[in-house]
PDB file of C-alpha atoms in Angstrom:
ATOM      1  CA  MET K  91      88.587 124.930  59.442  1.00 40.00           C
ATOM      2  CA  ALA K  92      89.010 122.030  62.312  1.00 43.00           C
ATOM      3  CA  SER K  93      90.746 123.596  65.202  1.00 47.00           C
ATOM      4  CA  LEU K  94      94.184 121.332  65.654  1.00 59.00           C
ATOM      5  CA  ASP K  95      93.885 118.634  68.524  1.00 66.00           C
ATOM      6  CA  THR K  96      95.979 119.919  71.039  1.00 79.00           C
ATOM      7  CA  ARG K  97      96.129 117.158  73.600  1.00 86.00           C
ATOM      8  CA  VAL K  98      99.429 115.140  73.838  1.00 87.00           C
ATOM      9  CA  PRO K  99      99.926 112.127  71.930  1.00 89.00           C
ATOM     10  CA  ILE K 100     100.978 108.923  74.114  1.00 90.00           C
ATOM     11  CA  GLY K 101     103.056 106.376  72.916  1.00 89.00           C
ATOM     12  CA  ALA K 102     102.854 104.395  76.262  1.00 91.00           C
ATOM     13  CA  VAL K 103     101.033 104.110  79.850  1.00 93.00           C
ATOM     14  CA  LEU K 104     102.470 103.158  82.558  1.00 94.00           C
ATOM     15  CA  VAL K 105     100.499 101.469  85.370  1.00 94.00           C
ATOM     16  CA  ASP K 106     101.320 100.010  89.045  1.00 94.00           C
ATOM     17  CA  VAL K 107      99.519  97.361  90.229  1.00 91.00           C
ATOM     18  CA  HIS K 108      99.513  97.031  94.057  1.00 86.00           C
ATOM     19  CA  GLY K 109      97.328  99.227  95.549  1.00 85.00           C
ATOM     20  CA  THR K 110      96.348 101.014  91.645  1.00 91.00           C
ATOM     21  CA  LEU K 111      95.116  98.035  90.426  1.00 90.00           C
ATOM     22  CA  VAL K 112      94.955  95.107  92.617  1.00 88.00           C
ATOM     23  CA  THR K 113      94.030  95.608  96.777  1.00 85.00           C
ATOM     24  CA  PRO K 114      94.597  93.058  99.887  1.00 84.00           C
ATOM     25  CA  ARG K 115      91.636  90.192  99.517  1.00 82.00           C
ATOM     26  CA  HIS K 116      89.074  90.224 102.424  1.00 74.00           C
ATOM     27  CA  MET K 117      91.305  93.482 104.574  1.00 81.00           C
ATOM     28  CA  SER K 118      92.814  96.409 104.618  1.00 85.00           C
ATOM     29  CA  LYS K 119      96.565  97.552 103.810  1.00 85.00           C
ATOM     30  CA  ASP K 120      96.683  98.546 107.366  1.00 90.00           C
ATOM     31  CA  ASP K 121      95.131  94.584 108.421  1.00 92.00           C
ATOM     32  CA  LEU K 122      97.472  93.161 105.827  1.00 91.00           C
ATOM     33  CA  ILE K 123     100.566  94.612 107.429  1.00 94.00           C
ATOM     34  CA  ALA K 124      99.634  93.385 111.004  1.00 96.00           C
ATOM     35  CA  GLN K 125      98.431  89.878 109.852  1.00 94.00           C
ATOM     36  CA  VAL K 126     101.813  89.046 107.329  1.00 95.00           C
ATOM     37  CA  VAL K 127     104.434  90.549 110.063  1.00 96.00           C
ATOM     38  CA  TYR K 128     102.274  88.005 112.441  1.00 96.00           C
ATOM     39  CA  LYS K 129     102.689  85.671 110.559  1.00 94.00           C
ATOM     40  CA  THR K 130     106.385  86.241 110.111  1.00 95.00           C
ATOM     41  CA  THR K 131     107.315  87.165 113.397  1.00 96.00           C
ATOM     42  CA  GLY K 132     104.995  86.333 115.392  1.00 96.00           C
ATOM     43  CA  ARG K 133     104.348  89.487 117.100  1.00 96.00           C
ATOM     44  CA  ARG K 134     100.711  92.029 116.802  1.00 96.00           C
ATOM     45  CA  VAL K 135     101.724  95.488 115.883  1.00 97.00           C
ATOM     46  CA  ASP K 136      99.358  98.247 114.542  1.00 96.00           C
ATOM     47  CA  GLY K 137      99.008  98.576 111.146  1.00 95.00           C
ATOM     48  CA  ARG K 138      98.717 101.529 110.560  1.00 93.00           C
ATOM     49  CA  LYS K 139     101.258 102.381 112.746  1.00 96.00           C
ATOM     50  CA  ALA K 140     103.702  99.881 110.635  1.00 97.00           C
ATOM     51  CA  ARG K 141     102.643 100.964 107.571  1.00 93.00           C
ATOM     52  CA  ARG K 142     103.472 105.470 108.357  1.00 93.00           C
ATOM     53  CA  ALA K 143     106.639 103.647 109.910  1.00 96.00           C
ATOM     54  CA  THR K 144     107.770 101.474 106.829  1.00 95.00           C
ATOM     55  CA  ASN K 145     106.903 104.627 104.443  1.00 90.00           C
ATOM     56  CA  ALA K 146     108.830 107.133 106.834  1.00 93.00           C
ATOM     57  CA  VAL K 147     112.054 105.052 106.511  1.00 95.00           C
ATOM     58  CA  ARG K 148     111.172 104.545 102.832  1.00 90.00           C
ATOM     59  CA  SER K 149     111.100 108.231 102.236  1.00 86.00           C
ATOM     60  CA  GLU K 150     114.950 108.004 104.001  1.00 91.00           C
ATOM     61  CA  LEU K 151     116.512 105.436 102.362  1.00 90.00           C
ATOM     62  CA  ASN K 152     115.439 106.710  99.535  1.00 84.00           C
ATOM     63  CA  THR K 153     116.779 110.179  99.701  1.00 84.00           C
ATOM     64  CA  THR K 154     120.283 109.440 101.196  1.00 89.00           C
ATOM     65  CA  ARG K 155     121.121 105.953  99.964  1.00 87.00           C
ATOM     66  CA  SER K 156     122.593 104.646  96.455  1.00 85.00           C
ATOM     67  CA  GLU K 157     120.335 103.531  93.450  1.00 82.00           C
ATOM     68  CA  GLU K 158     121.748 100.385  93.503  1.00 80.00           C
ATOM     69  CA  PHE K 159     120.714  99.702  97.391  1.00 84.00           C
ATOM     70  CA  LEU K 160     117.126 100.726  96.699  1.00 81.00           C
ATOM     71  CA  ASN K 161     116.417  96.955  95.580  1.00 77.00           C
ATOM     72  CA  THR K 162     118.491  94.317  97.027  1.00 82.00           C
ATOM     73  CA  ALA K 163     117.793  92.359 100.148  1.00 86.00           C
ATOM     74  CA  GLU K 164     119.407  94.806 102.483  1.00 91.00           C
ATOM     75  CA  TYR K 165     116.745  97.700 101.802  1.00 91.00           C
ATOM     76  CA  TRP K 166     113.967  95.505 102.546  1.00 92.00           C
ATOM     77  CA  VAL K 167     115.857  93.844 105.585  1.00 95.00           C
ATOM     78  CA  GLU K 168     116.416  97.502 106.677  1.00 96.00           C
ATOM     79  CA  VAL K 169     113.195  98.393 106.099  1.00 96.00           C
ATOM     80  CA  ASN K 170     110.798  96.161 107.890  1.00 97.00           C
ATOM     81  CA  GLN K 171     113.995  96.057 110.596  1.00 97.00           C
ATOM     82  CA  ARG K 172     113.812  99.488 111.312  1.00 97.00           C
ATOM     83  CA  MET K 173     109.799  99.657 110.955  1.00 97.00           C
ATOM     84  CA  MET K 174     109.548  97.275 114.234  1.00 98.00           C
ATOM     85  CA  ARG K 175     111.986  98.500 115.802  1.00 97.00           C
ATOM     86  CA  SER K 176     110.200 101.997 115.750  1.00 97.00           C
ATOM     87  CA  LEU K 177     107.395 100.368 116.758  1.00 96.00           C
ATOM     88  CA  GLY K 178     108.711  98.717 120.220  1.00 96.00           C
ATOM     89  CA  SER K 179     110.593  95.118 118.589  1.00 96.00           C
ATOM     90  CA  ASP K 180     113.451  93.627 117.143  1.00 96.00           C
ATOM     91  CA  ILE K 181     113.362  90.481 114.382  1.00 97.00           C
ATOM     92  CA  ALA K 182     115.832  89.180 112.609  1.00 97.00           C
ATOM     93  CA  GLU K 183     117.017  89.878 108.947  1.00 96.00           C
ATOM     94  CA  GLU K 184     115.275  86.181 107.655  1.00 96.00           C
ATOM     95  CA  GLN K 185     111.915  87.702 109.816  1.00 97.00           C
ATOM     96  CA  ALA K 186     112.107  91.153 107.684  1.00 96.00           C
ATOM     97  CA  LEU K 187     112.822  89.613 103.938  1.00 93.00           C
ATOM     98  CA  ALA K 188     110.361  87.160 104.698  1.00 94.00           C
ATOM     99  CA  ILE K 189     107.538  90.517 105.622  1.00 95.00           C
ATOM    100  CA  HIS K 190     108.761  91.792 102.335  1.00 90.00           C
ATOM    101  CA  GLN K 191     108.207  88.432 100.161  1.00 86.00           C
ATOM    102  CA  MET K 192     104.844  87.608 101.768  1.00 88.00           C
ATOM    103  CA  MET K 193     103.502  91.563 101.602  1.00 87.00           C
ATOM    104  CA  MET K 194     104.552  91.209  97.585  1.00 79.00           C
ATOM    105  CA  GLY K 195     102.515  87.772  97.408  1.00 73.00           C
ATOM    106  CA  GLY K 196     100.215  87.755  94.412  1.00 67.00           C
ATOM    107  CA  THR K 197      97.810  85.477  95.875  1.00 72.00           C
ATOM    108  CA  LEU K 198      97.057  88.326  99.010  1.00 78.00           C
ATOM    109  CA  TYR K 199      95.449  90.577  96.425  1.00 82.00           C
ATOM    110  CA  LYS K 200      92.502  91.288  94.376  1.00 85.00           C
ATOM    111  CA  MET K 201      91.274  93.064  91.825  1.00 86.00           C
ATOM    112  CA  HIS K 202      89.311  97.212  92.801  1.00 84.00           C
ATOM    113  CA  PRO K 203      86.302  97.654  92.153  1.00 78.00           C
ATOM    114  CA  GLN K 204      86.038  98.797  88.347  1.00 85.00           C
ATOM    115  CA  ARG K 205      90.001  98.019  87.650  1.00 88.00           C
ATOM    116  CA  ARG K 206      89.623  95.951  84.849  1.00 87.00           C
ATOM    117  CA  VAL K 207      87.092  98.095  82.881  1.00 87.00           C
ATOM    118  CA  PHE K 208      89.407 101.078  83.359  1.00 89.00           C
ATOM    119  CA  VAL K 209      92.297  98.882  81.987  1.00 88.00           C
ATOM    120  CA  GLU K 210      90.438  97.656  79.113  1.00 85.00           C
ATOM    121  CA  TRP K 211      89.142 100.931  78.570  1.00 87.00           C
ATOM    122  CA  LEU K 212      92.502 102.657  78.516  1.00 85.00           C
ATOM    123  CA  LEU K 213      93.585  99.582  75.973  1.00 78.00           C
ATOM    124  CA  LYS K 214      90.618  99.427  73.374  1.00 70.00           C
ATOM    125  CA  LYS K 215      89.196 103.360  73.880  1.00 61.00           C
ATOM    126  CA  GLN K 216      90.684 106.328  74.547  1.00 60.00           C
ATOM    127  CA  PHE K 217      94.471 104.493  73.254  1.00 63.00           C
ATOM    128  CA  ALA K 218      93.346 102.149  70.177  1.00 52.00           C
ATOM    129  CA  THR K 219      96.484 102.626  67.865  1.00 58.00           C
ATOM    130  CA  LEU K 220      98.654 102.158  71.243  1.00 65.00           C
ATOM    131  CA  ASN K 221     101.056  98.856  71.805  1.00 61.00           C
ATOM    132  CA  LYS K 222     102.320  99.465  74.792  1.00 84.00           C
ATOM    133  CA  ILE K 223     100.123  99.654  78.250  1.00 88.00           C
ATOM    134  CA  VAL K 224     102.564  98.351  80.698  1.00 92.00           C
ATOM    135  CA  VAL K 225     102.785  97.205  84.179  1.00 94.00           C
ATOM    136  CA  ALA K 226     105.342  99.503  86.537  1.00 94.00           C
ATOM    137  CA  SER K 227     106.154  98.224  89.392  1.00 91.00           C
ATOM    138  CA  ASN K 228     108.218  97.269  92.793  1.00 87.00           C
ATOM    139  CA  SER K 229     107.264  94.051  92.972  1.00 81.00           C
ATOM    140  CA  ARG K 230     108.332  90.670  91.537  1.00 80.00           C
ATOM    141  CA  ASN K 231     107.686  89.690  87.981  1.00 85.00           C
ATOM    142  CA  ASP K 232     106.753  86.350  89.121  1.00 85.00           C
ATOM    143  CA  MET K 233     103.713  87.388  91.621  1.00 82.00           C
ATOM    144  CA  ILE K 234     102.842  90.459  89.199  1.00 87.00           C
ATOM    145  CA  GLU K 235     102.222  88.123  86.743  1.00 88.00           C
ATOM    146  CA  GLU K 236     100.630  86.006  89.827  1.00 85.00           C
ATOM    147  CA  THR K 237      98.641  88.555  90.435  1.00 82.00           C
ATOM    148  CA  LEU K 238      97.341  89.626  86.562  1.00 87.00           C
ATOM    149  CA  ARG K 239      96.630  86.137  85.394  1.00 87.00           C
ATOM    150  CA  GLU K 240      94.937  85.369  88.916  1.00 82.00           C
ATOM    151  CA  GLU K 241      92.725  88.661  87.476  1.00 82.00           C
ATOM    152  CA  ARG K 242      92.182  87.802  84.090  1.00 86.00           C
ATOM    153  CA  ILE K 243      93.853  90.473  82.825  1.00 87.00           C
ATOM    154  CA  ARG K 244      97.599  89.532  81.884  1.00 89.00           C
ATOM    155  CA  ASP K 245      96.417  89.839  77.683  1.00 87.00           C
ATOM    156  CA  CYS K 246      96.318  93.717  78.049  1.00 86.00           C
ATOM    157  CA  PHE K 247     100.063  94.538  79.058  1.00 90.00           C
ATOM    158  CA  THR K 248     102.959  94.545  76.711  1.00 89.00           C
ATOM    159  CA  GLN K 249     105.483  94.119  79.212  1.00 91.00           C
ATOM    160  CA  ILE K 250     106.230  93.956  82.750  1.00 93.00           C
ATOM    161  CA  TYR K 251     108.315  96.314  84.298  1.00 94.00           C
ATOM    162  CA  THR K 252     110.248  95.622  87.991  1.00 91.00           C
ATOM    163  CA  SER K 253     111.941  96.735  90.381  1.00 87.00           C
ATOM    164  CA  ASP K 254     113.280  93.119  90.353  1.00 83.00           C
ATOM    165  CA  ARG K 255     114.204  92.988  86.426  1.00 88.00           C
ATOM    166  CA  PHE K 256     115.524  96.198  86.863  1.00 89.00           C
ATOM    167  CA  LYS K 257     117.608  95.631  89.904  1.00 86.00           C
ATOM    168  CA  VAL K 258     116.561  99.263  91.282  1.00 86.00           C
ATOM    169  CA  SER K 259     112.991 100.469  92.960  1.00 85.00           C
ATOM    170  CA  LYS K 260     110.705 103.435  92.393  1.00 87.00           C
ATOM    171  CA  PRO K 261     110.781 106.286  92.727  1.00 84.00           C
ATOM    172  CA  ALA K 262     114.689 106.065  92.613  1.00 86.00           C
ATOM    173  CA  PRO K 263     115.044 108.041  89.066  1.00 88.00           C
ATOM    174  CA  LYS K 264     117.400 104.498  87.887  1.00 89.00           C
ATOM    175  CA  PHE K 265     114.223 102.892  87.635  1.00 92.00           C
ATOM    176  CA  TRP K 266     112.298 105.338  85.869  1.00 93.00           C
ATOM    177  CA  ARG K 267     115.415 105.521  83.402  1.00 93.00           C
ATOM    178  CA  SER K 268     115.127 102.033  83.118  1.00 94.00           C
ATOM    179  CA  VAL K 269     111.884 102.262  81.804  1.00 94.00           C
ATOM    180  CA  LEU K 270     112.393 104.987  78.773  1.00 94.00           C
ATOM    181  CA  ALA K 271     115.353 103.269  77.636  1.00 95.00           C
ATOM    182  CA  GLU K 272     112.994 100.247  77.038  1.00 93.00           C
ATOM    183  CA  LEU K 273     110.351 101.368  75.725  1.00 91.00           C
ATOM    184  CA  ASP K 274     112.712 104.229  73.655  1.00 91.00           C
ATOM    185  CA  LEU K 275     110.122 106.644  74.447  1.00 92.00           C
ATOM    186  CA  GLN K 276     110.981 110.422  75.538  1.00 93.00           C
ATOM    187  CA  PRO K 277     109.485 111.600  78.979  1.00 94.00           C
ATOM    188  CA  GLU K 278     107.255 113.443  77.592  1.00 93.00           C
ATOM    189  CA  ARG K 279     105.242 110.879  75.382  1.00 92.00           C
ATOM    190  CA  VAL K 280     104.316 108.358  78.152  1.00 93.00           C
ATOM    191  CA  LEU K 281     101.941 108.619  81.011  1.00 94.00           C
ATOM    192  CA  MET K 282     101.809 107.148  84.298  1.00 94.00           C
ATOM    193  CA  VAL K 283      98.667 105.815  86.353  1.00 95.00           C
ATOM    194  CA  GLY K 284      99.585 104.763  90.362  1.00 93.00           C
ATOM    195  CA  ASN K 285      98.138 106.064  93.733  1.00 89.00           C
ATOM    196  CA  SER K 286     101.153 106.148  95.457  1.00 86.00           C
ATOM    197  CA  LEU K 287     103.254 109.953  95.893  1.00 81.00           C
ATOM    198  CA  LEU K 288     105.901 108.187  97.183  1.00 79.00           C
ATOM    199  CA  ASN K 289     106.499 105.651  94.523  1.00 84.00           C
ATOM    200  CA  ASP K 290     104.220 107.161  91.681  1.00 88.00           C
ATOM    201  CA  ALA K 291     104.289 110.746  91.865  1.00 84.00           C
ATOM    202  CA  VAL K 292     108.514 111.148  91.077  1.00 83.00           C
ATOM    203  CA  ALA K 293     107.612 109.744  87.745  1.00 91.00           C
ATOM    204  CA  ALA K 294     106.553 113.574  87.327  1.00 91.00           C
ATOM    205  CA  LYS K 295     109.814 114.372  88.473  1.00 88.00           C
ATOM    206  CA  ALA K 296     111.048 112.337  85.210  1.00 90.00           C
ATOM    207  CA  GLY K 297     109.454 114.325  82.316  1.00 92.00           C
ATOM    208  CA  ILE K 298     106.595 111.350  82.699  1.00 94.00           C
ATOM    209  CA  HIS K 299     102.966 112.486  82.728  1.00 94.00           C
ATOM    210  CA  THR K 300     101.254 111.481  85.484  1.00 94.00           C
ATOM    211  CA  VAL K 301      97.545 110.846  87.248  1.00 94.00           C
ATOM    212  CA  LEU K 302      97.227 109.428  90.894  1.00 92.00           C
ATOM    213  CA  ILE K 303      93.749 107.412  91.962  1.00 90.00           C
ATOM    214  CA  LEU K 304      92.863 107.909  95.255  1.00 85.00           C
ATOM    215  CA  ASP K 305      89.830 106.271  95.683  1.00 80.00           C
ATOM    216  CA  ARG K 306      91.048 103.969  98.093  1.00 71.00           C
ATOM    217  CA  PHE K 307      91.595 106.638 100.679  1.00 68.00           C
ATOM    218  CA  ASP K 308      88.948 107.363 103.081  1.00 67.00           C
ATOM    219  CA  ALA K 309      88.017 111.343 103.306  1.00 72.00           C
ATOM    220  CA  GLU K 310      91.177 112.328 105.272  1.00 70.00           C
ATOM    221  CA  GLY K 311      93.499 110.087 103.524  1.00 72.00           C
ATOM    222  CA  ARG K 312      92.395 111.876 100.074  1.00 74.00           C
ATOM    223  CA  GLU K 313      92.751 115.257 101.810  1.00 79.00           C
ATOM    224  CA  GLY K 314      95.759 114.766 103.157  1.00 77.00           C
ATOM    225  CA  LYS K 315      97.069 112.995 100.019  1.00 76.00           C
ATOM    226  CA  ARG K 316      96.316 116.493  97.988  1.00 80.00           C
ATOM    227  CA  LEU K 317      98.084 118.362 100.728  1.00 82.00           C
ATOM    228  CA  GLN K 318     101.326 116.518  99.979  1.00 79.00           C
ATOM    229  CA  LEU K 319     100.937 116.644  96.430  1.00 79.00           C
ATOM    230  CA  ASP K 320     100.480 120.433  97.014  1.00 82.00           C
ATOM    231  CA  GLU K 321     103.621 120.658  98.797  1.00 82.00           C
ATOM    232  CA  TYR K 322     105.262 118.698  95.894  1.00 77.00           C
ATOM    233  CA  ALA K 323     104.439 121.191  93.730  1.00 79.00           C
ATOM    234  CA  GLN K 324     105.277 123.733  95.711  1.00 81.00           C
ATOM    235  CA  ALA K 325     108.956 122.290  96.172  1.00 79.00           C
ATOM    236  CA  THR K 326     109.344 120.701  92.561  1.00 78.00           C
ATOM    237  CA  GLY K 327     107.119 122.695  90.407  1.00 81.00           C
ATOM    238  CA  VAL K 328     105.911 119.466  89.243  1.00 81.00           C
ATOM    239  CA  LYS K 329     102.073 118.639  89.010  1.00 85.00           C
ATOM    240  CA  VAL K 330     100.249 115.545  89.272  1.00 88.00           C
ATOM    241  CA  PHE K 331      96.737 115.239  88.875  1.00 91.00           C
ATOM    242  CA  ALA K 332      94.947 113.385  91.197  1.00 89.00           C
ATOM    243  CA  SER K 333      91.329 112.261  92.265  1.00 89.00           C
ATOM    244  CA  GLU K 334      89.338 109.501  93.899  1.00 87.00           C
ATOM    245  CA  HIS K 335      86.837 109.102  90.719  1.00 90.00           C
ATOM    246  CA  LEU K 336      87.606 106.662  88.103  1.00 90.00           C
ATOM    247  CA  GLN K 337      85.547 109.099  85.687  1.00 91.00           C
ATOM    248  CA  ARG K 338      87.309 111.974  86.560  1.00 92.00           C
ATOM    249  CA  ILE K 339      90.988 110.208  85.937  1.00 92.00           C
ATOM    250  CA  LYS K 340      89.399 109.484  82.558  1.00 92.00           C
ATOM    251  CA  GLN K 341      88.036 112.715  81.113  1.00 92.00           C
ATOM    252  CA  PHE K 342      91.507 114.118  82.477  1.00 93.00           C
ATOM    253  CA  ILE K 343      93.013 111.889  80.166  1.00 92.00           C
ATOM    254  CA  THR K 344      90.606 112.035  77.590  1.00 90.00           C
ATOM    255  CA  GLN K 345      90.865 115.857  77.592  1.00 91.00           C
ATOM    256  CA  SER K 346      94.398 116.183  77.939  1.00 92.00           C
ATOM    257  CA  PHE K 347      95.999 112.831  76.032  1.00 90.00           C
ATOM    258  CA  VAL K 348      95.528 111.385  72.628  1.00 84.00           C
ATOM    259  CA  SER K 349      97.460 107.669  71.615  1.00 79.00           C
ATOM    260  CA  ALA K 350     100.538 108.213  69.200  1.00 74.00           C
ATOM    261  CA  PRO K 351     100.850 106.448  66.023  1.00 70.00           C
ATOM    262  CA  LYS K 352     102.200 103.410  65.463  1.00 64.00           C
TER     263      LYS K 352
END
């Protein structure tokens, strides 16, 4: 007698864009931040310190402010003004908002190696009967459209769900509730593929199965992320699968999930 398939039936796959599908052209994320800050403010900063300061400010605001605040112009102004202040420089509101807008610019990014193949695998191989491969991003709709069309993968996605559309940013619970409402699916029928502990891993708290791709980090960075994920699991009881190897990600998905019937 054939054994029953115990894999979880998935009705939709959410995929992050920046850092997951695409990476800055010709430079690291740290170098990109430093370049954007210089172009918008004329100030020279250490990109690594700027990125870490940005994440620290966002982590605080995401837990202390109302959900309605998380995708407003005021949010990004405060994030970038406080980031710059921590680096010893005050900037105007217009400059702080310009940093955010330029950081989300589609033409600044290119596909990660093997990402197009991975998306096509999700769509055509593992989830051959699935109609819902969906973008879940904090960028603006027009910028996501620009990036995906530039990289010739727009047709892989049935929907683009962004903070611009929902008027709230990841990782706010309202973002995930809005996604689930649009999909008309229970969280246990949804898989999230991302790269950020701050933005994407929180989907797991909503009951969404979550996988993080860590290949853009060096060995030290990957180890740090794994320690953070262990601490996160201990604090929340929520586990997130993560690997720097796409093949391991694919194996995990193959072993754990199957596409639900249409």
